Coordinates of C-alpha atoms in Angstrom, one line a residue:
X16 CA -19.1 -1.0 -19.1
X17 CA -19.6 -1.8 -15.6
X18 CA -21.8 -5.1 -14.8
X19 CA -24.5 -5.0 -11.7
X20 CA -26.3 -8.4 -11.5
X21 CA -29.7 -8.1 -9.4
X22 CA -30.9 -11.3 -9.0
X23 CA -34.8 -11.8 -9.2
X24 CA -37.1 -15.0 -7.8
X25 CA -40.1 -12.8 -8.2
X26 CA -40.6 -12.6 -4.7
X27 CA -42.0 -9.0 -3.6
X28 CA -38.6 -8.6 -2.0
X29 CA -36.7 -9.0 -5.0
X30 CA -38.7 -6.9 -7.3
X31 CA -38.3 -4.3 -4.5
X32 CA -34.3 -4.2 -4.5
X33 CA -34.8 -4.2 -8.6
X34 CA -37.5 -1.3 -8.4
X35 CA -34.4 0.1 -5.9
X36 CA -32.0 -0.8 -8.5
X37 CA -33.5 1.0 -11.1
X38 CA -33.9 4.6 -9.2
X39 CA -30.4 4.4 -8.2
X40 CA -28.5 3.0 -11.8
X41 CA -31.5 5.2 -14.0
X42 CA -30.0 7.3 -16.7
X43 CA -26.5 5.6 -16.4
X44 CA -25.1 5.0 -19.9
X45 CA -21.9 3.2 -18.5
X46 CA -23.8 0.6 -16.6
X47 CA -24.7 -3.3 -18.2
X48 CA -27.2 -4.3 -15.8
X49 CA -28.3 -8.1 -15.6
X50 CA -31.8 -9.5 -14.4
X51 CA -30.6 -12.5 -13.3
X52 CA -33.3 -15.7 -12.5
X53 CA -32.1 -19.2 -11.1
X54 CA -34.7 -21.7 -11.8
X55 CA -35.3 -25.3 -10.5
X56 CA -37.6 -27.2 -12.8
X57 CA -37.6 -26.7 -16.4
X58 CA -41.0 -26.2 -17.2
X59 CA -40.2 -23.1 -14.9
X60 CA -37.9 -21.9 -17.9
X61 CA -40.5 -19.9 -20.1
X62 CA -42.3 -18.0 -17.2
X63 CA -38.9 -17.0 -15.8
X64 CA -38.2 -15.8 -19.3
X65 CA -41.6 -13.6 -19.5
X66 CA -41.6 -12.3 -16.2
X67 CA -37.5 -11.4 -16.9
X68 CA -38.8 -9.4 -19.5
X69 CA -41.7 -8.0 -18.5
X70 CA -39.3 -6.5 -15.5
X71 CA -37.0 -5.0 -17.5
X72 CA -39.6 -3.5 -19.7
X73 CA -40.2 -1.5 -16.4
X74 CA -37.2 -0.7 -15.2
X75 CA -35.8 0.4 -19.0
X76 CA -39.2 3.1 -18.4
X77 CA -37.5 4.3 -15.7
X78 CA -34.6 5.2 -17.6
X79 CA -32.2 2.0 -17.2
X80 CA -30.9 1.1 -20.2
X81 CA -28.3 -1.7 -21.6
X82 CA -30.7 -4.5 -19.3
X83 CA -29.9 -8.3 -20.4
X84 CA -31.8 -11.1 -18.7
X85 CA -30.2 -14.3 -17.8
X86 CA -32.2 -17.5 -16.7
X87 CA -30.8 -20.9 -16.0
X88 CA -31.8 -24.2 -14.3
X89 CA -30.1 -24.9 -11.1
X90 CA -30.5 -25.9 -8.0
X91 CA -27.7 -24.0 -5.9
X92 CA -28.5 -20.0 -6.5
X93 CA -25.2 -19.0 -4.0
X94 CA -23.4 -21.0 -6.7
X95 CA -25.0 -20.3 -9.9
X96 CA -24.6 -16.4 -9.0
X97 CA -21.3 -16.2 -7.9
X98 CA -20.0 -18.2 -11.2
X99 CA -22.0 -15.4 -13.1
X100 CA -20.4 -12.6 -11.0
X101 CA -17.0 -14.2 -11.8
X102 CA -17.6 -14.7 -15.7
X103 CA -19.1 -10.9 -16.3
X104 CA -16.5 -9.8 -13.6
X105 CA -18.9 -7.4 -12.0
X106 CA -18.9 -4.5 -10.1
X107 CA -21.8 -4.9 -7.6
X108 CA -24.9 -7.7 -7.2
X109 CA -28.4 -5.7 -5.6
X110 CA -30.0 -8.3 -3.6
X111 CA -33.4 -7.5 -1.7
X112 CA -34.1 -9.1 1.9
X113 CA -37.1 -10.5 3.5
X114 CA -38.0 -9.2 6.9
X115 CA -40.6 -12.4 7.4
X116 CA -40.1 -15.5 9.1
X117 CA -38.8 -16.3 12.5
X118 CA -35.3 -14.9 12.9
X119 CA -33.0 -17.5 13.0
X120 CA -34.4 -19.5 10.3
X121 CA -34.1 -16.0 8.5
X122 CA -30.4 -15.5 9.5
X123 CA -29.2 -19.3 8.3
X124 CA -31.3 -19.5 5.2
X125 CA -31.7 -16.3 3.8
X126 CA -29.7 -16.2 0.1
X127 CA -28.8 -12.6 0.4
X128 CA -26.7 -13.0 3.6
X129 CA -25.2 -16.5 2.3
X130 CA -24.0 -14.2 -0.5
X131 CA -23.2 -11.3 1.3
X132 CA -20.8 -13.8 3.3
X133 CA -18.9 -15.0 -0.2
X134 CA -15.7 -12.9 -1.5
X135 CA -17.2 -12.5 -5.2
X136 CA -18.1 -8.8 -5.5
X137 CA -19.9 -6.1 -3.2
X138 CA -22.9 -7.0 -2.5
X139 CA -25.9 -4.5 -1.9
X140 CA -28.0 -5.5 0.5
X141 CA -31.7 -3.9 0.1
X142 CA -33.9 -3.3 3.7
X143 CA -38.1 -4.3 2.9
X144 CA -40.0 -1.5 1.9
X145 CA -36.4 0.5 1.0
X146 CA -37.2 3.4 -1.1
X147 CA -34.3 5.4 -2.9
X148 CA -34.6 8.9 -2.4
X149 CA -31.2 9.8 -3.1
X150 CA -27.4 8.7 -3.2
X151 CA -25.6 11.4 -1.4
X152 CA -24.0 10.5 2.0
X153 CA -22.2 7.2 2.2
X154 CA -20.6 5.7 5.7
X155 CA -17.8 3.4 5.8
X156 CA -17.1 1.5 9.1
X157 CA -13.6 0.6 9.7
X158 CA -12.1 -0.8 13.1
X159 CA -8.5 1.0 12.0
X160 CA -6.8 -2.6 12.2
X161 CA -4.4 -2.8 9.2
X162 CA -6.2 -0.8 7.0
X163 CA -4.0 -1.1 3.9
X164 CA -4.3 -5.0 3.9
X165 CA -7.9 -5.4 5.3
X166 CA -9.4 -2.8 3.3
X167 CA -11.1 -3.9 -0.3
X168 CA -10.3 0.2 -1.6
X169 CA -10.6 -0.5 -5.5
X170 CA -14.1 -2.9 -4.7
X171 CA -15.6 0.1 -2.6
X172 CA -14.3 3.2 -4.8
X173 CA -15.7 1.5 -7.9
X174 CA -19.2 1.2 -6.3
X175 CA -18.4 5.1 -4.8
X176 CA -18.0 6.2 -8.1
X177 CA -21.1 5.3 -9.5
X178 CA -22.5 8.3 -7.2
X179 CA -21.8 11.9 -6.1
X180 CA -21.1 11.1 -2.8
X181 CA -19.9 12.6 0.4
X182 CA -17.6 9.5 2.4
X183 CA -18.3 9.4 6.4
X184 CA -15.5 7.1 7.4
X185 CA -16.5 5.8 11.0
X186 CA -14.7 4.0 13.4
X187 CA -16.9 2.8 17.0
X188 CA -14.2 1.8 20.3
X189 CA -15.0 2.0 23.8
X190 CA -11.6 3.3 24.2
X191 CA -12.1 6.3 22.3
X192 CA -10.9 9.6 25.0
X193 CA -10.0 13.2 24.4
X194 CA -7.2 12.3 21.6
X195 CA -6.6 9.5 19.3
X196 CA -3.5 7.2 19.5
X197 CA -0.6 7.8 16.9
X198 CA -1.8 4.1 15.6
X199 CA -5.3 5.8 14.5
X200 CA -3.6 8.6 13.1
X201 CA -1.5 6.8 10.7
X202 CA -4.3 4.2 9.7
X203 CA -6.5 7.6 9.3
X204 CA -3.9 9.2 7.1
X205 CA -3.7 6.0 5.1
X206 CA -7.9 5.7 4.6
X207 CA -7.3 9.8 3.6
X208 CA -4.5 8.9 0.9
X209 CA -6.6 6.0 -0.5
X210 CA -10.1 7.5 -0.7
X211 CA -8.9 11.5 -1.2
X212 CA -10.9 11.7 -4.4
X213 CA -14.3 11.3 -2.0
X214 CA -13.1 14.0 0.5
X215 CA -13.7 12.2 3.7
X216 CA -14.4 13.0 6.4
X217 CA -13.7 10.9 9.6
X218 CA -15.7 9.8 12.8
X219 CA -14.6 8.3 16.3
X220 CA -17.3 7.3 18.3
X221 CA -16.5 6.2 21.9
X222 CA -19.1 3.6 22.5
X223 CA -19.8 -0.2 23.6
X224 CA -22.5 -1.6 21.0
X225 CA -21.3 -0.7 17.3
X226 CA -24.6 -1.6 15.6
X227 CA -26.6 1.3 18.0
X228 CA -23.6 3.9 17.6
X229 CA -23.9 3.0 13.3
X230 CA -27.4 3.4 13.9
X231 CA -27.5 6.3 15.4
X232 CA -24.7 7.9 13.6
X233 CA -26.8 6.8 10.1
X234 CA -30.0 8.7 11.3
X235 CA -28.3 11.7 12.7
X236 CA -25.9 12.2 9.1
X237 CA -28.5 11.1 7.1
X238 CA -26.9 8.4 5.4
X239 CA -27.9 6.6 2.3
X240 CA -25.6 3.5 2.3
X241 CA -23.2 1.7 4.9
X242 CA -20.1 0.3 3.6
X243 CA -19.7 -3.4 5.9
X244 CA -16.1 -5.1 5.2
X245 CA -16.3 -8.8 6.5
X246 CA -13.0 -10.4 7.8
X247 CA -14.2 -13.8 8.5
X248 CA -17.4 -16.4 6.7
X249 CA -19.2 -15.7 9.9
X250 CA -19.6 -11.8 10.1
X251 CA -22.4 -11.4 8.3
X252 CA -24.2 -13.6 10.8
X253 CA -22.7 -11.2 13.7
X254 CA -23.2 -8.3 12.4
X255 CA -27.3 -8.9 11.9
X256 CA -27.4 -10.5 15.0
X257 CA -28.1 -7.7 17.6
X258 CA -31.5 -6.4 18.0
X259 CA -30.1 -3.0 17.0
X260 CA -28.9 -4.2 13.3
X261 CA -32.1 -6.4 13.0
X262 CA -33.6 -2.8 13.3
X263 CA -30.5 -1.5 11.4
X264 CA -31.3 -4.1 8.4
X265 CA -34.6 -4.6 8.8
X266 CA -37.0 -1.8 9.9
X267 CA -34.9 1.2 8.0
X268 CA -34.0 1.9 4.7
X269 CA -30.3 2.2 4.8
X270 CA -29.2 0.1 2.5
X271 CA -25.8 -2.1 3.5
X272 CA -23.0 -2.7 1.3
X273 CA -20.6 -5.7 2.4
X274 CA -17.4 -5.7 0.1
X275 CA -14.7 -8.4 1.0
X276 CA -10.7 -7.5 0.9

């Protein structure tokens, strides 16, 4: 069984990346999912409990099954969660995010990217007002620098194989021309060999600003999901701070997947 924590504060964006969650895990007999709820005051305990339940109720209607609610007092949720992630070893945490509040209080408080930033698991990071309609394209950005060491391939095929997907692997460099280098090739050929099973297909896009290329590229394939791999505690940070990825992460919903190598 594979374990997907989605951790729940009852916020509307929260319920949203579970009511997300449970269109795109429904009808999956190999999934454990966990409603997970991180509470600070103990007389907080039995409302978290009721409202835990009453959530899964809703999303075992839409046909999730094997759901277990978790509750605990605490007072550090980046903590508390990536302790659970490690002791049930799972496979992917669904976190919502807020588009409200003044940006940079957003970018250096907000849960989600604090956890997106941590090497636990792949973390699924839900736009406001995402609605699933599907699972079918997936993109994978890669910048082609060492691929076999900086690339997490077990982390992201495990999430891949939860779908029927078709893999865009896209790669955005200014110095893109008519032909690639003999370095792309061989990094290509090693991204082929490790995600063969997904029957790739591969993209080089020859511009300055990687967030409106990714953008672009997203609306233009269609894609459902983009695959994020950060290198360093501060890209998650980077990568939302453009006003194209604000729109990117904010304002569609393409979900992004960061996974850590």
């Amino acid at each position: 069984m594979k374990d997907v924590i989605i951790p729940i504060d009852f916020s509307e964006t929260s319920l949203n990346a579970a009511r997300y969650a449970a269109a795109l895990l429904g009808h999956r007999s190999d999934l454990h999912v966990i409603l997970y709820n991180m509470f600070e005051e103990e007389e907080e305990s039995a409302t978290a409990g009721q409202y835990l339940e009453s959530l899964k109720a809703e999303m075992e209607q839409k046909g999730v099954s094997g759901i277990e609610c978790i509750k605990e007092l605490g007072d550090n949720l980046i903590d508390c969660l990536g302790r659970l992630a490690h002791q049930k070893n799972a496979e992917l945490i669904i976190m919502g995010i807020s588009e409200k509040g003044e940006w940079k209080q957003l970018l250096s408080g907000s849960n989600t990217l604090k956890m997106a930033d941590q090497n636990v698991c792949p973390v699924l990071i839900v736009p406001p007002g995402a609605r699933y309609t599907g699972m079918k394209n997936v993109a994978l950005t890669s910048d082609f620098e060492d691929v076999e060491a900086s690339t997490p391939v077990l982390a992201i095929r495990n999430v891949l194989e939860l779908f029927d997907v078709k893999l865009h692997i896209v790669n955005v460099d200014n110095e893109h021309y008519v032909s690639l280098t003999d370095k792309y090739m061989a990094e290509r050929a090693t991204l082929q060999a490790h995600f063969a099973a997904f029957n790739p297909e591969f993209y080089f896009i020859g511009m300055n600003d990687f967030q409106e290329a990714i953008l672009q590229f997203a609306k233009d394939k269609s894609i459902d999901m983009i695959i994020v791999i950060p290198k360093n505690h501060s890209f998650i940070n980077n990568i939302f701070s453009s006003s194209h990825t604000k729109k990117l992460a904010f304002h569609t919903t393409v979900p992004l997947l960061a996974a850590h190598a």
